[in-house]
CSV table of C-alpha atoms and ligand atoms in Angstrom, one decimal:
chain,number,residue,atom,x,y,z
A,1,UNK,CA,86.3,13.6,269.2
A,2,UNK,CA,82.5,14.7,269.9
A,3,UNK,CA,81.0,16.8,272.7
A,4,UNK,CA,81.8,15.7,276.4
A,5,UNK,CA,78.9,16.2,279.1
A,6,UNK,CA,78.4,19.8,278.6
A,7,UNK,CA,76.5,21.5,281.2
A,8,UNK,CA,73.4,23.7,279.3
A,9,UNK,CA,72.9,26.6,281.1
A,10,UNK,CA,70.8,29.7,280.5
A,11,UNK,CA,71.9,33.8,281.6
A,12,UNK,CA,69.8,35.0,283.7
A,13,UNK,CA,68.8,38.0,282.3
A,14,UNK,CA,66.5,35.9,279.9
A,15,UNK,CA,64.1,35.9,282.6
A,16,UNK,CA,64.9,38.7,285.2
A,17,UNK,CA,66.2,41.8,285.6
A,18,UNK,CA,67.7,42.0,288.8
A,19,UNK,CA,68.1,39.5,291.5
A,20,UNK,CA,66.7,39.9,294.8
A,21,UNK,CA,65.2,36.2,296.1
A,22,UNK,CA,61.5,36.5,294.6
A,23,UNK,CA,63.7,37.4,290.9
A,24,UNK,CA,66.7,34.5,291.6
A,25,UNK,CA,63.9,32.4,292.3
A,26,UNK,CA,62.1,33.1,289.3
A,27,UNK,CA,64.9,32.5,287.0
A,28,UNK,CA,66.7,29.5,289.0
A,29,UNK,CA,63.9,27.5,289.3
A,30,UNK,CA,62.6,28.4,285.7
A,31,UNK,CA,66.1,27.5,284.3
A,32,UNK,CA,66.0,24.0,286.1
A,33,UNK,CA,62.7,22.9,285.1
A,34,UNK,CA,63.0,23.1,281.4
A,35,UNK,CA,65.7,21.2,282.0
A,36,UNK,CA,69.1,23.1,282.1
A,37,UNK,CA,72.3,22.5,283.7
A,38,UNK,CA,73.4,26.0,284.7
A,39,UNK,CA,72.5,29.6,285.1
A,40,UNK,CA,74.8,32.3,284.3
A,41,UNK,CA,74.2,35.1,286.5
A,42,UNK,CA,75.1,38.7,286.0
A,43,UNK,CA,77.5,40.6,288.6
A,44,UNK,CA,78.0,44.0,287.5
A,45,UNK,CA,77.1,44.8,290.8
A,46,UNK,CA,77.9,42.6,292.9
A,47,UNK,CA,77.2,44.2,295.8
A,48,UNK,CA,73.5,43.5,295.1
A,49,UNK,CA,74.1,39.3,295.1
A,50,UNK,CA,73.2,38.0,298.4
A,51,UNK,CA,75.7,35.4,298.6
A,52,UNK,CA,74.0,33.4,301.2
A,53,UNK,CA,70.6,33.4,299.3
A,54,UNK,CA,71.8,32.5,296.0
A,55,UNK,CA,73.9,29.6,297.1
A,56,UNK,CA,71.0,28.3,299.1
A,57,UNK,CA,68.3,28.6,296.0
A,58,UNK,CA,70.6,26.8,293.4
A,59,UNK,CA,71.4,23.8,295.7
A,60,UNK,CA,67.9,23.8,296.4
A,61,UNK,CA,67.1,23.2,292.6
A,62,UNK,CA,70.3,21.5,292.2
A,63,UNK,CA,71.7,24.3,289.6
A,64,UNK,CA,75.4,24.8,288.7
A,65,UNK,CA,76.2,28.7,288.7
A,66,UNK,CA,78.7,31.1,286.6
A,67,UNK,CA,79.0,34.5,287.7
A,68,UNK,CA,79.4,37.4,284.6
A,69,UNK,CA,80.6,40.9,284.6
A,70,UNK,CA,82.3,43.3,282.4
A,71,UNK,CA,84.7,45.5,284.1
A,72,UNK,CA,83.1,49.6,284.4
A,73,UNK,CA,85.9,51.8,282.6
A,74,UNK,CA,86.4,53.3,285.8
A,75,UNK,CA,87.7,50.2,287.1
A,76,UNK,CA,89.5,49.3,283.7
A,77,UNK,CA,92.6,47.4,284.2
A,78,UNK,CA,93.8,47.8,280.8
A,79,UNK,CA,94.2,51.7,281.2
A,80,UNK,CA,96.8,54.5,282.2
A,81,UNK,CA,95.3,55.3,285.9
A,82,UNK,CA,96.9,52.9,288.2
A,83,UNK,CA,93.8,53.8,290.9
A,84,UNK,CA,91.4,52.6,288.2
A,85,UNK,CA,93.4,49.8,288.0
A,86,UNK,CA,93.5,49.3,291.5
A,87,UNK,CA,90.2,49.2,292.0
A,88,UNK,CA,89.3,46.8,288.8
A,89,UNK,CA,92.1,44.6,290.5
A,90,UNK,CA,90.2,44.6,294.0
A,91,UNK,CA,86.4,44.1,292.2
A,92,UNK,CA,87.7,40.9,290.4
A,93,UNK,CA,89.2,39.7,293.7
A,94,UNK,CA,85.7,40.1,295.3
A,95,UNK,CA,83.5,38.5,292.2
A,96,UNK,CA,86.2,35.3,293.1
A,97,UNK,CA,85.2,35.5,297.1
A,98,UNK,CA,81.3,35.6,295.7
A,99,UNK,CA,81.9,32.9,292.9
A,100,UNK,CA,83.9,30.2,295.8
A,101,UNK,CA,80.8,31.4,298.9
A,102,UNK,CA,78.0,30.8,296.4
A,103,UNK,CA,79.6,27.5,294.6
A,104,UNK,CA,80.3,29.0,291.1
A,105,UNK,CA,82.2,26.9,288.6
A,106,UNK,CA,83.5,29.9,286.3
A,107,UNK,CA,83.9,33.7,285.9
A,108,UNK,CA,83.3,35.3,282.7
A,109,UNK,CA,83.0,38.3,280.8
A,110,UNK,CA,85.5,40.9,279.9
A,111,UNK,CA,87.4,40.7,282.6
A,112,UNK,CA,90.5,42.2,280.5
A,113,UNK,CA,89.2,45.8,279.7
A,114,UNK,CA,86.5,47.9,280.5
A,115,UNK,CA,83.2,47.1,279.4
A,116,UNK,CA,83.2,49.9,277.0
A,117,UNK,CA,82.8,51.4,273.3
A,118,UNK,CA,86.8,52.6,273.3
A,119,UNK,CA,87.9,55.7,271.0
A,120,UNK,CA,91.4,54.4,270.6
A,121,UNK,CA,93.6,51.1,270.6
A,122,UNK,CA,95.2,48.8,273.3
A,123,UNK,CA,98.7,49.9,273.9
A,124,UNK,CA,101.1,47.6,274.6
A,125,UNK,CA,101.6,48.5,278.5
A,126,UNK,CA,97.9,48.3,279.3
A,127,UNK,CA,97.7,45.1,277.6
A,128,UNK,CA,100.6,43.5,279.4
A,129,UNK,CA,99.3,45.1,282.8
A,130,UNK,CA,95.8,43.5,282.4
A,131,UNK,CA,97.9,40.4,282.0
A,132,UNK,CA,99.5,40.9,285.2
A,133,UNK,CA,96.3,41.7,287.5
A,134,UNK,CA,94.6,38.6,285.9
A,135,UNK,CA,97.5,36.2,286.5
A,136,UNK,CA,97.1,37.4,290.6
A,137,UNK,CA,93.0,37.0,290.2
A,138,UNK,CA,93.2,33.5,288.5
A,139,UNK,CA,96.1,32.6,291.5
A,140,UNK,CA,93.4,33.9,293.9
A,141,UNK,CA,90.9,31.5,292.6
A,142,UNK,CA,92.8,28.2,291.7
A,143,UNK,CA,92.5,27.2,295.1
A,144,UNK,CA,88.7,27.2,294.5
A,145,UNK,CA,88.7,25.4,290.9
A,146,UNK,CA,87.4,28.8,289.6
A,147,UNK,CA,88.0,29.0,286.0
A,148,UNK,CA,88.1,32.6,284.4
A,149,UNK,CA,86.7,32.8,281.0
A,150,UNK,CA,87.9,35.6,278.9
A,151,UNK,CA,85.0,36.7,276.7
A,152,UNK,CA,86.2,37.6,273.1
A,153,UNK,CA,83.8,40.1,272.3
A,154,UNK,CA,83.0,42.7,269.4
A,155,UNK,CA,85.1,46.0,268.8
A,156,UNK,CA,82.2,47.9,270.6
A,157,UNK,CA,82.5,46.2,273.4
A,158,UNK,CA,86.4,46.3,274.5
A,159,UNK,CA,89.7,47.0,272.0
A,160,UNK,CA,91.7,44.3,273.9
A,161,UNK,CA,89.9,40.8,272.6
A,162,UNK,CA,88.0,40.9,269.9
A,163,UNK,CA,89.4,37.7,267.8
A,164,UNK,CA,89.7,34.1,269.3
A,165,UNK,CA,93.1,34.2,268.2
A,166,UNK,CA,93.2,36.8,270.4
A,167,UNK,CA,91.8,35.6,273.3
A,168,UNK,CA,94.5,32.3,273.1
A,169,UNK,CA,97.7,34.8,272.9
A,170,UNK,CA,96.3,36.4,276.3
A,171,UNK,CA,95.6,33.4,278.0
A,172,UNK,CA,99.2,32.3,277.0
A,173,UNK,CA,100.7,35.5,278.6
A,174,UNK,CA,98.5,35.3,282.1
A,175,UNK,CA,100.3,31.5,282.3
A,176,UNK,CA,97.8,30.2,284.8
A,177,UNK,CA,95.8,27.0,284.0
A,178,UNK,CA,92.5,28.6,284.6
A,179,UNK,CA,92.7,31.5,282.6
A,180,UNK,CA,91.1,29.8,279.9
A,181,UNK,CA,88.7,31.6,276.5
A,182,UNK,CA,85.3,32.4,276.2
A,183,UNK,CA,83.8,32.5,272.9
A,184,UNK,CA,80.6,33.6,271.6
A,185,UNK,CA,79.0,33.2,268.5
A,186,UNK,CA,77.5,36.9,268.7
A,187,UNK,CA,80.5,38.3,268.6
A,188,UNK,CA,82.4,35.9,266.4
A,189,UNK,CA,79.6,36.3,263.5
A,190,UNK,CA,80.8,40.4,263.4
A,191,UNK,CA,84.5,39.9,264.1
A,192,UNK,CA,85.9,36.0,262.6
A,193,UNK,CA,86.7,35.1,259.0
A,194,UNK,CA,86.1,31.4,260.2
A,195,UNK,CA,84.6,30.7,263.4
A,196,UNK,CA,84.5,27.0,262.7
A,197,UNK,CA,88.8,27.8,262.2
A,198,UNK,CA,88.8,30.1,265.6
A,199,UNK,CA,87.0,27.5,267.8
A,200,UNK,CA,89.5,24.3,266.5
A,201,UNK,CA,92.5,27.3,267.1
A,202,UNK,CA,91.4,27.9,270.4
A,203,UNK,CA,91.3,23.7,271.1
A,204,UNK,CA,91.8,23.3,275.2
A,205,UNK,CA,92.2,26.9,276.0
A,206,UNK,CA,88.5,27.0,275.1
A,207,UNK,CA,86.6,27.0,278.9
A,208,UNK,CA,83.5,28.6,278.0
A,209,UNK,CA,80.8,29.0,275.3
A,210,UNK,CA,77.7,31.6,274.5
A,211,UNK,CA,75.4,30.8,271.9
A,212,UNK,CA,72.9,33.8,271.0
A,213,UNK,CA,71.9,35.0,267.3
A,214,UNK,CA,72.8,38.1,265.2
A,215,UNK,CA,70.2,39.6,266.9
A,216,UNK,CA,70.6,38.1,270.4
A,217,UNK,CA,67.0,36.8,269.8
A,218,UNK,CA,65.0,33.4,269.1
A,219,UNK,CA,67.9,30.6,268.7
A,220,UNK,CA,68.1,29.9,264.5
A,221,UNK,CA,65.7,33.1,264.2
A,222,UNK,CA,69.1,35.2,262.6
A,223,UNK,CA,71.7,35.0,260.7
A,224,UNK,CA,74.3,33.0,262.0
A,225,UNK,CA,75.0,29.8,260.5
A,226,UNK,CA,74.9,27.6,263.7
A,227,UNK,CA,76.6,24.3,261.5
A,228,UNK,CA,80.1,25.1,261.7
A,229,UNK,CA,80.4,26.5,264.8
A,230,UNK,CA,79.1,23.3,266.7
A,231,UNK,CA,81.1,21.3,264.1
A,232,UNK,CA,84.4,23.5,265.5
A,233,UNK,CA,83.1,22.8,269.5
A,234,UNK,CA,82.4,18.8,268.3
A,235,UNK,CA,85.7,19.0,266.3
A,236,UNK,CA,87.7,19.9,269.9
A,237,UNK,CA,86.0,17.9,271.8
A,238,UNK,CA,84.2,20.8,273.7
A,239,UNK,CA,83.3,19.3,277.3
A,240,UNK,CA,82.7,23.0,278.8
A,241,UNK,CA,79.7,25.0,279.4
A,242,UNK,CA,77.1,26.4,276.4
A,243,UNK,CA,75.3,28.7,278.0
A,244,UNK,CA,72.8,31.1,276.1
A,245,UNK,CA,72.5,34.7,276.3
A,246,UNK,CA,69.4,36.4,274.7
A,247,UNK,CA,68.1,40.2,275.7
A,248,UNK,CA,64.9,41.8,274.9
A,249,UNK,CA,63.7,45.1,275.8
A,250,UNK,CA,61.0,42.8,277.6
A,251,UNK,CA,63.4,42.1,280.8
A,252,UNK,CA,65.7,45.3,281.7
A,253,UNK,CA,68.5,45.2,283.8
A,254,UNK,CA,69.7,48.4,283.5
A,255,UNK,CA,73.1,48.5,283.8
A,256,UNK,CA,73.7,45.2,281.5
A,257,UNK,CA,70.8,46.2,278.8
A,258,UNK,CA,71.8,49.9,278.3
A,259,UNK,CA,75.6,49.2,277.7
A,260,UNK,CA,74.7,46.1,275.1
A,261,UNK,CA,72.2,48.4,273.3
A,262,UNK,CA,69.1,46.2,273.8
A,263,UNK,CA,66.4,48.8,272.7
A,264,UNK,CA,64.0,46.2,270.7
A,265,UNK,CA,61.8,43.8,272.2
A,266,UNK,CA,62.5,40.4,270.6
A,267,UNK,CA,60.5,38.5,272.6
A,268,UNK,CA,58.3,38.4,275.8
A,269,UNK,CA,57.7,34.8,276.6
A,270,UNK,CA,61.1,33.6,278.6
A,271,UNK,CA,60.3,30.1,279.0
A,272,UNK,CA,59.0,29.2,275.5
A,273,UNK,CA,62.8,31.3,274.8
A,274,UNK,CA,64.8,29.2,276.3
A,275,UNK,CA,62.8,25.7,275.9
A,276,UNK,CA,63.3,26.4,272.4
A,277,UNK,CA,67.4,27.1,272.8
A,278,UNK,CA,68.0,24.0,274.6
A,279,UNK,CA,65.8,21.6,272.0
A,280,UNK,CA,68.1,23.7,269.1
A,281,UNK,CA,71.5,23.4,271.0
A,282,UNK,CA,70.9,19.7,271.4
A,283,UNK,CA,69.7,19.4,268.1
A,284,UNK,CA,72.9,21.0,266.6
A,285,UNK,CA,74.7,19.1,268.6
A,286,UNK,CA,73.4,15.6,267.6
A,287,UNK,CA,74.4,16.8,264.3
A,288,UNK,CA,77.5,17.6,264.4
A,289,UNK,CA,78.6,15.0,266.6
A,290,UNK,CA,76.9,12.7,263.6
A,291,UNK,CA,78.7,14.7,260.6
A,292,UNK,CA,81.8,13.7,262.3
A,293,UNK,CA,81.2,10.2,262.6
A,294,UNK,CA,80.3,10.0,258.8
A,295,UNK,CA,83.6,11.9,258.0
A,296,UNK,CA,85.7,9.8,260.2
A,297,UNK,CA,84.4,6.4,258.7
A,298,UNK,CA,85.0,7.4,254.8
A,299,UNK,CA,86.0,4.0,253.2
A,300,UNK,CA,89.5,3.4,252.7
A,301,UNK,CA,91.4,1.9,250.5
A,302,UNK,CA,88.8,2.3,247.8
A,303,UNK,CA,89.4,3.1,244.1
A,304,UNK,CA,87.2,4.9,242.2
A,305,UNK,CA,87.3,4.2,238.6
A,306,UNK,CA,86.0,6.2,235.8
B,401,LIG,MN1,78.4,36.7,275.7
């Protein structure tokens, strides 16, 4: 196995805060000429995305696009209030009438929960009625080849998926094929004993990748050890999107930045940013697509005396 033609693509928020056309222009047209594949763009409200505009601008510069959110804890599927419920239910169903009128490939984020710093576990009902909502929203957007990436995020970010392990279990309960995993490195790097292990566990249910650093700056400017994670997406045979997410206190969107806790500015140049992600994601993935061509060609049949 080795990569398949995996789109690049870049979030948004790496170059704008909020997306009327002058901002989606800025960051669509930034994104396709250093060369990506994709942008990721955020709908926490997505009310504010101009469905018409946004589809127009990324034909126009021939751009794939993902759409992102993270479910308010008012709209929190996983919960005791049925209304919240309810209405988490109804938003998802809109994000998937958005995601087929604009062109959108995939749906990520947490999805599951609300997007929230939780003072107490899952319980077992909540957890099997997020199950339940999701199996109706990935029904709703099958028809569209809409594929719904679970994000596997940190413990202060959700108490439903936190572990890649995780993540496959609950895709395995919603029983549609589009319900598929999202991992990211970020949040692997505080919560997996071996994210090279969690990404070959989650194989095909895999459908969606973020790379960012410890710090959710500079690409190789932290402290994650990028080797074995590409070596666990070359291992599977990864084909989906890697799409990098980096905040700085440089570009605010102010619901997204204030619930991630991005206070520090990392950096203030977008496009030298995300030129340099794409030249490190490609590099890391020539490597690892080498280091398993050297470890599936190990002479055989040799003895070694001594
Ligand atoms: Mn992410």
């Amino acid at each position: 196995m080795a990569f398949g033609t995996n789109k690049l693509g870049v979030h948004a928020l790496c170059w704008v805060g909020g997306w009327s056309e002058a901002e989606a222009r800025r960051a669509i047209e930034g994104t396709a000429r250093v060369g990506y594949d994709l942008i990721e763009i955020p709908t926490l409200d997505p009310d504010a995305i101009d469905v018409g505009m946004t589809r127009r601008l990324l034909e126009e510069y021939g751009l794939a696009g993902t759409l992102s959110l993270g479910l308010s804890p008012d709209m929190d599927i996983s919960g005791a209030d049925p209304e919240a419920a309810a209405r988490g239910e109804a938003e998802l169903m809109k994000v998937v009438a958005i995601a087929r009128d604009v062109g959108a490939s995939h749906i990520t984020g947490i999805l599951y929960s609300g997007f929230t710093k939780y003072n107490r576990p899952a319980t077992q009902a909540g957890l099997e009625q997020s199950v339940a909502i999701l199996r109706r929203v990935c029904e709703a957007a099958l028809p569209s080849n809409i594929t719904l990436g679970m994000e596997v995020v940190n413990r202060y970010e959700t108490n439903i998926l936190n572990t890649a392990a995780q993540g496959v279990a609950f895709c395995e309960m919603i029983g549609v094929p589009n319900a598929k995993v999202h991992l990211d490195c970020y949040h692997m790097n505080i919560e997996e004993a071996d994210a090279e292990q969690a990404i070959v566990h989650a194989g095909d249910r895999l459908g969606y990748f973020h790379t960012g650093d410890s710090h959710r700056g500079y690409l190789g400017s932290g402290s994650i050890n990028f080797t074995p994670i590409f070596r666990g997406l070359a291992r599977i045979g990864y084909a989906g999107p890697i799409t990098f997410e980096s905040f700085s206190s440089e570009v605010v969107d102010a619901n997204l930045s204030n619930i991630l806790g991005i206070w520090r500015n990392l950096w203030t140049d977008s496009e030298d940013l995300v030129r340099h992600a794409k030249a490190f994601t490609e590099a890391q993935m020539i490597s690892a697509t080498a280091t398993l061509r050297l470890s599936n060609h190990q002479p055989k049949g040799v003895l070694h005396h001594g």
